[in-house]
PDB file of C-alpha atoms in Angstrom:
ATOM      1  CA  MET A   1     137.635  95.794  92.387  1.00 75.00           C
ATOM      2  CA  SER A   2     135.142  96.371  90.116  1.00 82.00           C
ATOM      3  CA  ARG A   3     135.409  98.823  87.085  1.00 88.00           C
ATOM      4  CA  PHE A   4     131.805  99.496  87.792  1.00 88.00           C
ATOM      5  CA  PRO A   5     130.971 102.053  90.400  1.00 87.00           C
ATOM      6  CA  GLU A   6     128.801 100.915  93.610  1.00 86.00           C
ATOM      7  CA  LEU A   7     125.184 101.975  93.739  1.00 86.00           C
ATOM      8  CA  LEU A   8     124.540 102.846  97.656  1.00 89.00           C
ATOM      9  CA  ILE A   9     120.906 104.204  98.304  1.00 92.00           C
ATOM     10  CA  THR A  10     121.007 106.467 101.536  1.00 93.00           C
ATOM     11  CA  LEU A  11     118.089 108.203 102.208  1.00 96.00           C
ATOM     12  CA  PRO A  12     118.188 112.158 102.688  1.00 96.00           C
ATOM     13  CA  ILE A  13     118.969 112.677 106.666  1.00 95.00           C
ATOM     14  CA  TRP A  14     115.796 114.629 106.985  1.00 97.00           C
ATOM     15  CA  VAL A  15     113.640 111.405 106.699  1.00 96.00           C
ATOM     16  CA  ASP A  16     114.590 110.346 109.806  1.00 93.00           C
ATOM     17  CA  GLN A  17     112.983 113.702 111.209  1.00 92.00           C
ATOM     18  CA  VAL A  18     109.853 113.283 109.314  1.00 93.00           C
ATOM     19  CA  SER A  19     109.609 109.636 110.634  1.00 90.00           C
ATOM     20  CA  PRO A  20     110.905 108.824 113.847  1.00 86.00           C
ATOM     21  CA  PRO A  21     111.484 105.300 114.926  1.00 84.00           C
ATOM     22  CA  SER A  22     108.954 105.586 117.691  1.00 83.00           C
ATOM     23  CA  ALA A  23     106.155 106.591 115.443  1.00 88.00           C
ATOM     24  CA  SER A  24     103.089 104.579 114.742  1.00 89.00           C
ATOM     25  CA  TYR A  25     100.755 104.882 111.631  1.00 97.00           C
ATOM     26  CA  ASN A  26      97.524 103.308 112.709  1.00 96.00           C
ATOM     27  CA  THR A  27      95.048 104.097 109.751  1.00 97.00           C
ATOM     28  CA  LEU A  28      95.695 104.060 105.984  1.00 97.00           C
ATOM     29  CA  GLU A  29      95.497 107.997 106.367  1.00 98.00           C
ATOM     30  CA  ASP A  30      97.805 108.103 108.629  1.00 97.00           C
ATOM     31  CA  ARG A  31     100.306 106.304 106.545  1.00 98.00           C
ATOM     32  CA  MET A  32      99.370 108.238 103.287  1.00 98.00           C
ATOM     33  CA  ASP A  33      99.988 111.320 105.205  1.00 98.00           C
ATOM     34  CA  LEU A  34     103.558 110.217 105.906  1.00 98.00           C
ATOM     35  CA  ALA A  35     103.825 109.308 102.084  1.00 98.00           C
ATOM     36  CA  ILE A  36     102.977 112.800 101.015  1.00 98.00           C
ATOM     37  CA  THR A  37     104.986 114.307 103.742  1.00 98.00           C
ATOM     38  CA  LEU A  38     108.139 112.687 102.403  1.00 98.00           C
ATOM     39  CA  ALA A  39     107.134 113.576  98.575  1.00 98.00           C
ATOM     40  CA  SER A  40     106.537 117.181  99.816  1.00 98.00           C
ATOM     41  CA  ARG A  41     109.886 117.190 101.753  1.00 98.00           C
ATOM     42  CA  ASN A  42     111.860 115.505  99.309  1.00 98.00           C
ATOM     43  CA  VAL A  43     110.847 118.668  96.867  1.00 97.00           C
ATOM     44  CA  ILE A  44     111.246 121.295  99.335  1.00 96.00           C
ATOM     45  CA  GLU A  45     114.755 119.961 100.453  1.00 96.00           C
ATOM     46  CA  LEU A  46     115.630 119.739  96.736  1.00 95.00           C
ATOM     47  CA  THR A  47     116.946 115.997  97.441  1.00 96.00           C
ATOM     48  CA  GLY A  48     114.551 114.417  94.515  1.00 95.00           C
ATOM     49  CA  GLY A  49     111.135 114.345  92.763  1.00 96.00           C
ATOM     50  CA  PRO A  50     107.630 114.915  94.153  1.00 98.00           C
ATOM     51  CA  PHE A  51     106.951 111.096  95.337  1.00 98.00           C
ATOM     52  CA  GLY A  52     107.135 109.308  98.453  1.00 98.00           C
ATOM     53  CA  ALA A  53     106.508 105.808  99.660  1.00 98.00           C
ATOM     54  CA  GLY A  54     106.373 103.621 102.820  1.00 98.00           C
ATOM     55  CA  ILE A  55     106.405  99.847 103.603  1.00 98.00           C
ATOM     56  CA  PHE A  56     104.383  99.255 106.659  1.00 98.00           C
ATOM     57  CA  ASP A  57     103.582  96.441 108.824  1.00 97.00           C
ATOM     58  CA  PRO A  58      99.629  96.786 108.692  1.00 96.00           C
ATOM     59  CA  SER A  59      99.080  94.672 111.737  1.00 95.00           C
ATOM     60  CA  THR A  60     101.200  97.193 114.088  1.00 95.00           C
ATOM     61  CA  GLY A  61     101.225 100.334 112.011  1.00 95.00           C
ATOM     62  CA  VAL A  62     105.185 100.339 112.133  1.00 96.00           C
ATOM     63  CA  LEU A  63     106.948 101.751 109.309  1.00 97.00           C
ATOM     64  CA  VAL A  64     109.375  99.106 108.091  1.00 97.00           C
ATOM     65  CA  ALA A  65     111.069 101.526 105.418  1.00 97.00           C
ATOM     66  CA  ALA A  66     110.540 104.596 103.888  1.00 98.00           C
ATOM     67  CA  GLY A  67     111.500 105.653 100.236  1.00 98.00           C
ATOM     68  CA  VAL A  68     111.806 108.897  98.246  1.00 98.00           C
ATOM     69  CA  ASN A  69     112.627 109.457  94.828  1.00 98.00           C
ATOM     70  CA  MET A  70     115.971 109.675  94.101  1.00 96.00           C
ATOM     71  CA  VAL A  71     116.222 109.387  90.415  1.00 94.00           C
ATOM     72  CA  ILE A  72     117.918 112.666  89.699  1.00 92.00           C
ATOM     73  CA  PRO A  73     120.255 112.768  92.610  1.00 93.00           C
ATOM     74  CA  GLY A  74     121.046 109.008  92.202  1.00 93.00           C
ATOM     75  CA  ARG A  75     121.403 109.168  88.319  1.00 91.00           C
ATOM     76  CA  ALA A  76     119.610 106.187  87.946  1.00 93.00           C
ATOM     77  CA  ALA A  77     116.208 105.820  86.383  1.00 92.00           C
ATOM     78  CA  ILE A  78     115.050 103.022  89.113  1.00 95.00           C
ATOM     79  CA  LEU A  79     115.200 105.074  92.131  1.00 97.00           C
ATOM     80  CA  HIS A  80     111.525 105.684  92.447  1.00 97.00           C
ATOM     81  CA  ALA A  81     110.088 106.030  95.686  1.00 98.00           C
ATOM     82  CA  GLU A  82     108.515 102.763  95.511  1.00 98.00           C
ATOM     83  CA  THR A  83     111.383 100.920  94.707  1.00 98.00           C
ATOM     84  CA  VAL A  84     113.729 102.402  97.093  1.00 98.00           C
ATOM     85  CA  ALA A  85     111.299 101.598  99.805  1.00 98.00           C
ATOM     86  CA  MET A  86     111.201  98.079  98.756  1.00 98.00           C
ATOM     87  CA  ALA A  87     114.829  97.760  98.489  1.00 97.00           C
ATOM     88  CA  LEU A  88     115.503  99.232 101.963  1.00 97.00           C
ATOM     89  CA  ALA A  89     112.803  96.954 103.480  1.00 98.00           C
ATOM     90  CA  GLY A  90     114.437  93.975 102.075  1.00 97.00           C
ATOM     91  CA  GLN A  91     117.462  95.120 103.953  1.00 96.00           C
ATOM     92  CA  VAL A  92     115.471  95.491 107.083  1.00 97.00           C
ATOM     93  CA  VAL A  93     113.677  92.270 107.235  1.00 97.00           C
ATOM     94  CA  GLY A  94     116.430  90.518 105.744  1.00 97.00           C
ATOM     95  CA  SER A  95     114.669  89.061 102.837  1.00 97.00           C
ATOM     96  CA  PHE A  96     113.523  90.093  99.014  1.00 96.00           C
ATOM     97  CA  ASP A  97     110.372  88.810 100.232  1.00 98.00           C
ATOM     98  CA  LEU A  98     107.945  91.467 101.737  1.00 98.00           C
ATOM     99  CA  THR A  99     104.799  89.131 102.077  1.00 98.00           C
ATOM    100  CA  GLY A 100     102.560  90.531 105.012  1.00 97.00           C
ATOM    101  CA  LEU A 101     103.640  94.136 104.314  1.00 98.00           C
ATOM    102  CA  GLU A 102     101.860  96.843 102.774  1.00 98.00           C
ATOM    103  CA  MET A 103     102.964  99.617 100.410  1.00 98.00           C
ATOM    104  CA  VAL A 104     101.750 103.089 100.761  1.00 98.00           C
ATOM    105  CA  SER A 105     102.733 105.337  97.827  1.00 98.00           C
ATOM    106  CA  SER A 106     101.737 109.326  97.105  1.00 98.00           C
ATOM    107  CA  ASN A 107     101.150 108.037  93.566  1.00 98.00           C
ATOM    108  CA  GLU A 108     100.114 105.125  91.608  1.00 97.00           C
ATOM    109  CA  PRO A 109     102.676 102.940  90.519  1.00 97.00           C
ATOM    110  CA  CYS A 110     104.469 103.561  87.108  1.00 96.00           C
ATOM    111  CA  ALA A 111     104.878 100.874  84.812  1.00 95.00           C
ATOM    112  CA  MET A 112     108.438  99.705  86.646  1.00 96.00           C
ATOM    113  CA  CYS A 113     107.087  99.920  90.128  1.00 97.00           C
ATOM    114  CA  LEU A 114     103.906  97.575  89.105  1.00 97.00           C
ATOM    115  CA  GLY A 115     106.094  95.036  87.949  1.00 96.00           C
ATOM    116  CA  ALA A 116     108.258  95.149  91.136  1.00 97.00           C
ATOM    117  CA  ILE A 117     105.249  95.282  93.608  1.00 98.00           C
ATOM    118  CA  PRO A 118     104.235  91.359  93.015  1.00 97.00           C
ATOM    119  CA  TRP A 119     107.806  90.334  92.681  1.00 96.00           C
ATOM    120  CA  ALA A 120     108.647  91.796  96.244  1.00 97.00           C
ATOM    121  CA  GLY A 121     105.430  89.936  97.871  1.00 97.00           C
ATOM    122  CA  ILE A 122     103.560  92.873  98.920  1.00 98.00           C
ATOM    123  CA  ASP A 123      99.874  92.106 100.075  1.00 98.00           C
ATOM    124  CA  ARG A 124      98.308  95.595  99.702  1.00 98.00           C
ATOM    125  CA  LEU A 125      99.315  98.744  97.860  1.00 98.00           C
ATOM    126  CA  VAL A 126      97.436 102.034  98.777  1.00 98.00           C
ATOM    127  CA  CYS A 127      97.606 105.071  96.512  1.00 98.00           C
ATOM    128  CA  GLY A 128      97.116 108.724  96.716  1.00 98.00           C
ATOM    129  CA  ALA A 129      97.176 110.415  93.397  1.00 98.00           C
ATOM    130  CA  ARG A 130      96.605 108.579  90.092  1.00 97.00           C
ATOM    131  CA  HIS A 131      98.347 108.075  86.839  1.00 95.00           C
ATOM    132  CA  GLU A 132      96.719 110.869  85.192  1.00 95.00           C
ATOM    133  CA  ASP A 133      97.537 112.934  87.877  1.00 97.00           C
ATOM    134  CA  ALA A 134     101.481 112.392  87.261  1.00 96.00           C
ATOM    135  CA  THR A 135     101.114 112.452  83.638  1.00 92.00           C
ATOM    136  CA  GLY A 136      99.075 115.721  83.839  1.00 93.00           C
ATOM    137  CA  VAL A 137     102.100 117.821  85.275  1.00 94.00           C
ATOM    138  CA  GLY A 138     104.357 115.624  82.344  1.00 92.00           C
ATOM    139  CA  PHE A 139     105.689 112.713  84.006  1.00 92.00           C
ATOM    140  CA  ASP A 140     105.880 109.551  81.835  1.00 89.00           C
ATOM    141  CA  GLU A 141     104.485 106.608  83.865  1.00 89.00           C
ATOM    142  CA  GLY A 142     105.217 103.877  80.958  1.00 89.00           C
ATOM    143  CA  ASP A 143     103.081 101.655  79.312  1.00 91.00           C
ATOM    144  CA  LYS A 144     100.899  99.978  82.146  1.00 92.00           C
ATOM    145  CA  PRO A 145      97.710  97.760  81.551  1.00 95.00           C
ATOM    146  CA  LEU A 146      94.501  99.859  82.107  1.00 93.00           C
ATOM    147  CA  ASP A 147      93.142  97.007  84.215  1.00 97.00           C
ATOM    148  CA  TRP A 148      96.345  96.996  86.530  1.00 97.00           C
ATOM    149  CA  VAL A 149      94.230  96.997  89.756  1.00 98.00           C
ATOM    150  CA  ALA A 150      92.460  93.929  88.593  1.00 98.00           C
ATOM    151  CA  LEU A 151      95.652  92.273  87.549  1.00 97.00           C
ATOM    152  CA  LEU A 152      97.198  92.841  91.012  1.00 98.00           C
ATOM    153  CA  ARG A 153      93.989  92.022  92.832  1.00 98.00           C
ATOM    154  CA  ARG A 154      94.076  88.433  90.606  1.00 97.00           C
ATOM    155  CA  ARG A 155      97.364  87.883  92.155  1.00 97.00           C
ATOM    156  CA  GLY A 156      95.974  88.478  95.838  1.00 97.00           C
ATOM    157  CA  ILE A 157      97.165  92.124  96.171  1.00 98.00           C
ATOM    158  CA  GLU A 158      94.830  94.478  97.716  1.00 98.00           C
ATOM    159  CA  VAL A 159      94.424  98.006  96.209  1.00 98.00           C
ATOM    160  CA  VAL A 160      93.114 100.951  97.695  1.00 98.00           C
ATOM    161  CA  GLN A 161      93.301 104.197  95.524  1.00 98.00           C
ATOM    162  CA  ASP A 162      92.521 107.927  96.160  1.00 98.00           C
ATOM    163  CA  VAL A 163      93.475 107.859  99.744  1.00 98.00           C
ATOM    164  CA  LEU A 164      94.257 111.536 100.602  1.00 98.00           C
ATOM    165  CA  ARG A 165      94.401 112.313  96.426  1.00 98.00           C
ATOM    166  CA  ALA A 166      93.968 116.292  96.615  1.00 98.00           C
ATOM    167  CA  GLU A 167      96.739 116.208  99.050  1.00 98.00           C
ATOM    168  CA  ALA A 168      99.173 114.108  97.061  1.00 98.00           C
ATOM    169  CA  VAL A 169      97.989 116.002  93.794  1.00 98.00           C
ATOM    170  CA  SER A 170      99.050 119.172  95.351  1.00 98.00           C
ATOM    171  CA  VAL A 171     102.512 117.842  95.666  1.00 98.00           C
ATOM    172  CA  LEU A 172     102.898 117.077  92.057  1.00 98.00           C
ATOM    173  CA  ALA A 173     101.202 120.647  91.176  1.00 97.00           C
ATOM    174  CA  SER A 174     103.539 122.498  93.415  1.00 96.00           C
ATOM    175  CA  TYR A 175     106.644 120.641  91.891  1.00 96.00           C
ATOM    176  CA  ALA A 176     105.542 121.360  88.542  1.00 95.00           C
ATOM    177  CA  ALA A 177     104.712 124.986  88.923  1.00 95.00           C
ATOM    178  CA  GLY A 178     107.912 125.659  90.937  1.00 95.00           C
ATOM    179  CA  GLY A 179     109.931 124.434  87.681  1.00 93.00           C
ATOM    180  CA  GLY A 180     110.822 121.196  89.049  1.00 92.00           C
ATOM    181  CA  VAL A 181     112.682 118.718  86.572  1.00 90.00           C
ATOM    182  CA  ILE A 182     110.231 116.454  84.725  1.00 89.00           C
ATOM    183  CA  TYR A 183     112.843 113.787  84.107  1.00 81.00           C
ATOM    184  CA  ASN A 184     112.558 111.030  81.523  1.00 76.00           C
ATOM    185  CA  GLY A 185     115.243 109.611  79.306  1.00 58.00           C
ATOM    186  CA  ARG A 186     113.449 110.028  76.173  1.00 64.00           C
ATOM    187  CA  ARG A 187     113.229 113.615  76.488  1.00 60.00           C
ATOM    188  CA  GLY A 188     116.772 114.224  77.317  1.00 48.00           C
ATOM    189  CA  LYS A 189     119.170 115.205  80.345  1.00 45.00           C
ATOM    190  CA  PRO A 190     117.764 117.153  83.043  1.00 44.00           C
TER     191      PRO A 190
END
């Protein structure tokens, strides 16, 4: 037995209610609506921060795996919605390689998630809110290149921005206005 604890990623039970197995998400807006709903419900249920993501098979509209921000409840800085979704998608498909799949996130990726996207093999990234929307309410998104979209595109990853942006920004603003913890290790403990 290791002296280190086990990290088990278990999504909140309500995620299955929001995304039933039979659901199909045929348009980018349908998929983004789910990511925003995950982010919003995560705040309402007090199960994490205001970010949601999904990994989809774009050819069928099927959700492969969902992710919500679990940084505070999981006591792990890496448990962003995108990394949670990628980790769970890998378990579903049986591989770290998510080539052919699409990530839809309620917010542009932070520096950490940006690095993980090409490593996972994601073919398309669809974003709602932008970097300045998250930093505008106080989140530190890390140091990422200003030309991050061009860098992903050079790697063959399509990037679609501003899908339902106003709705995604509304979740961030609601979280901040409601006193949600704006977490960052450099600012101290929540």
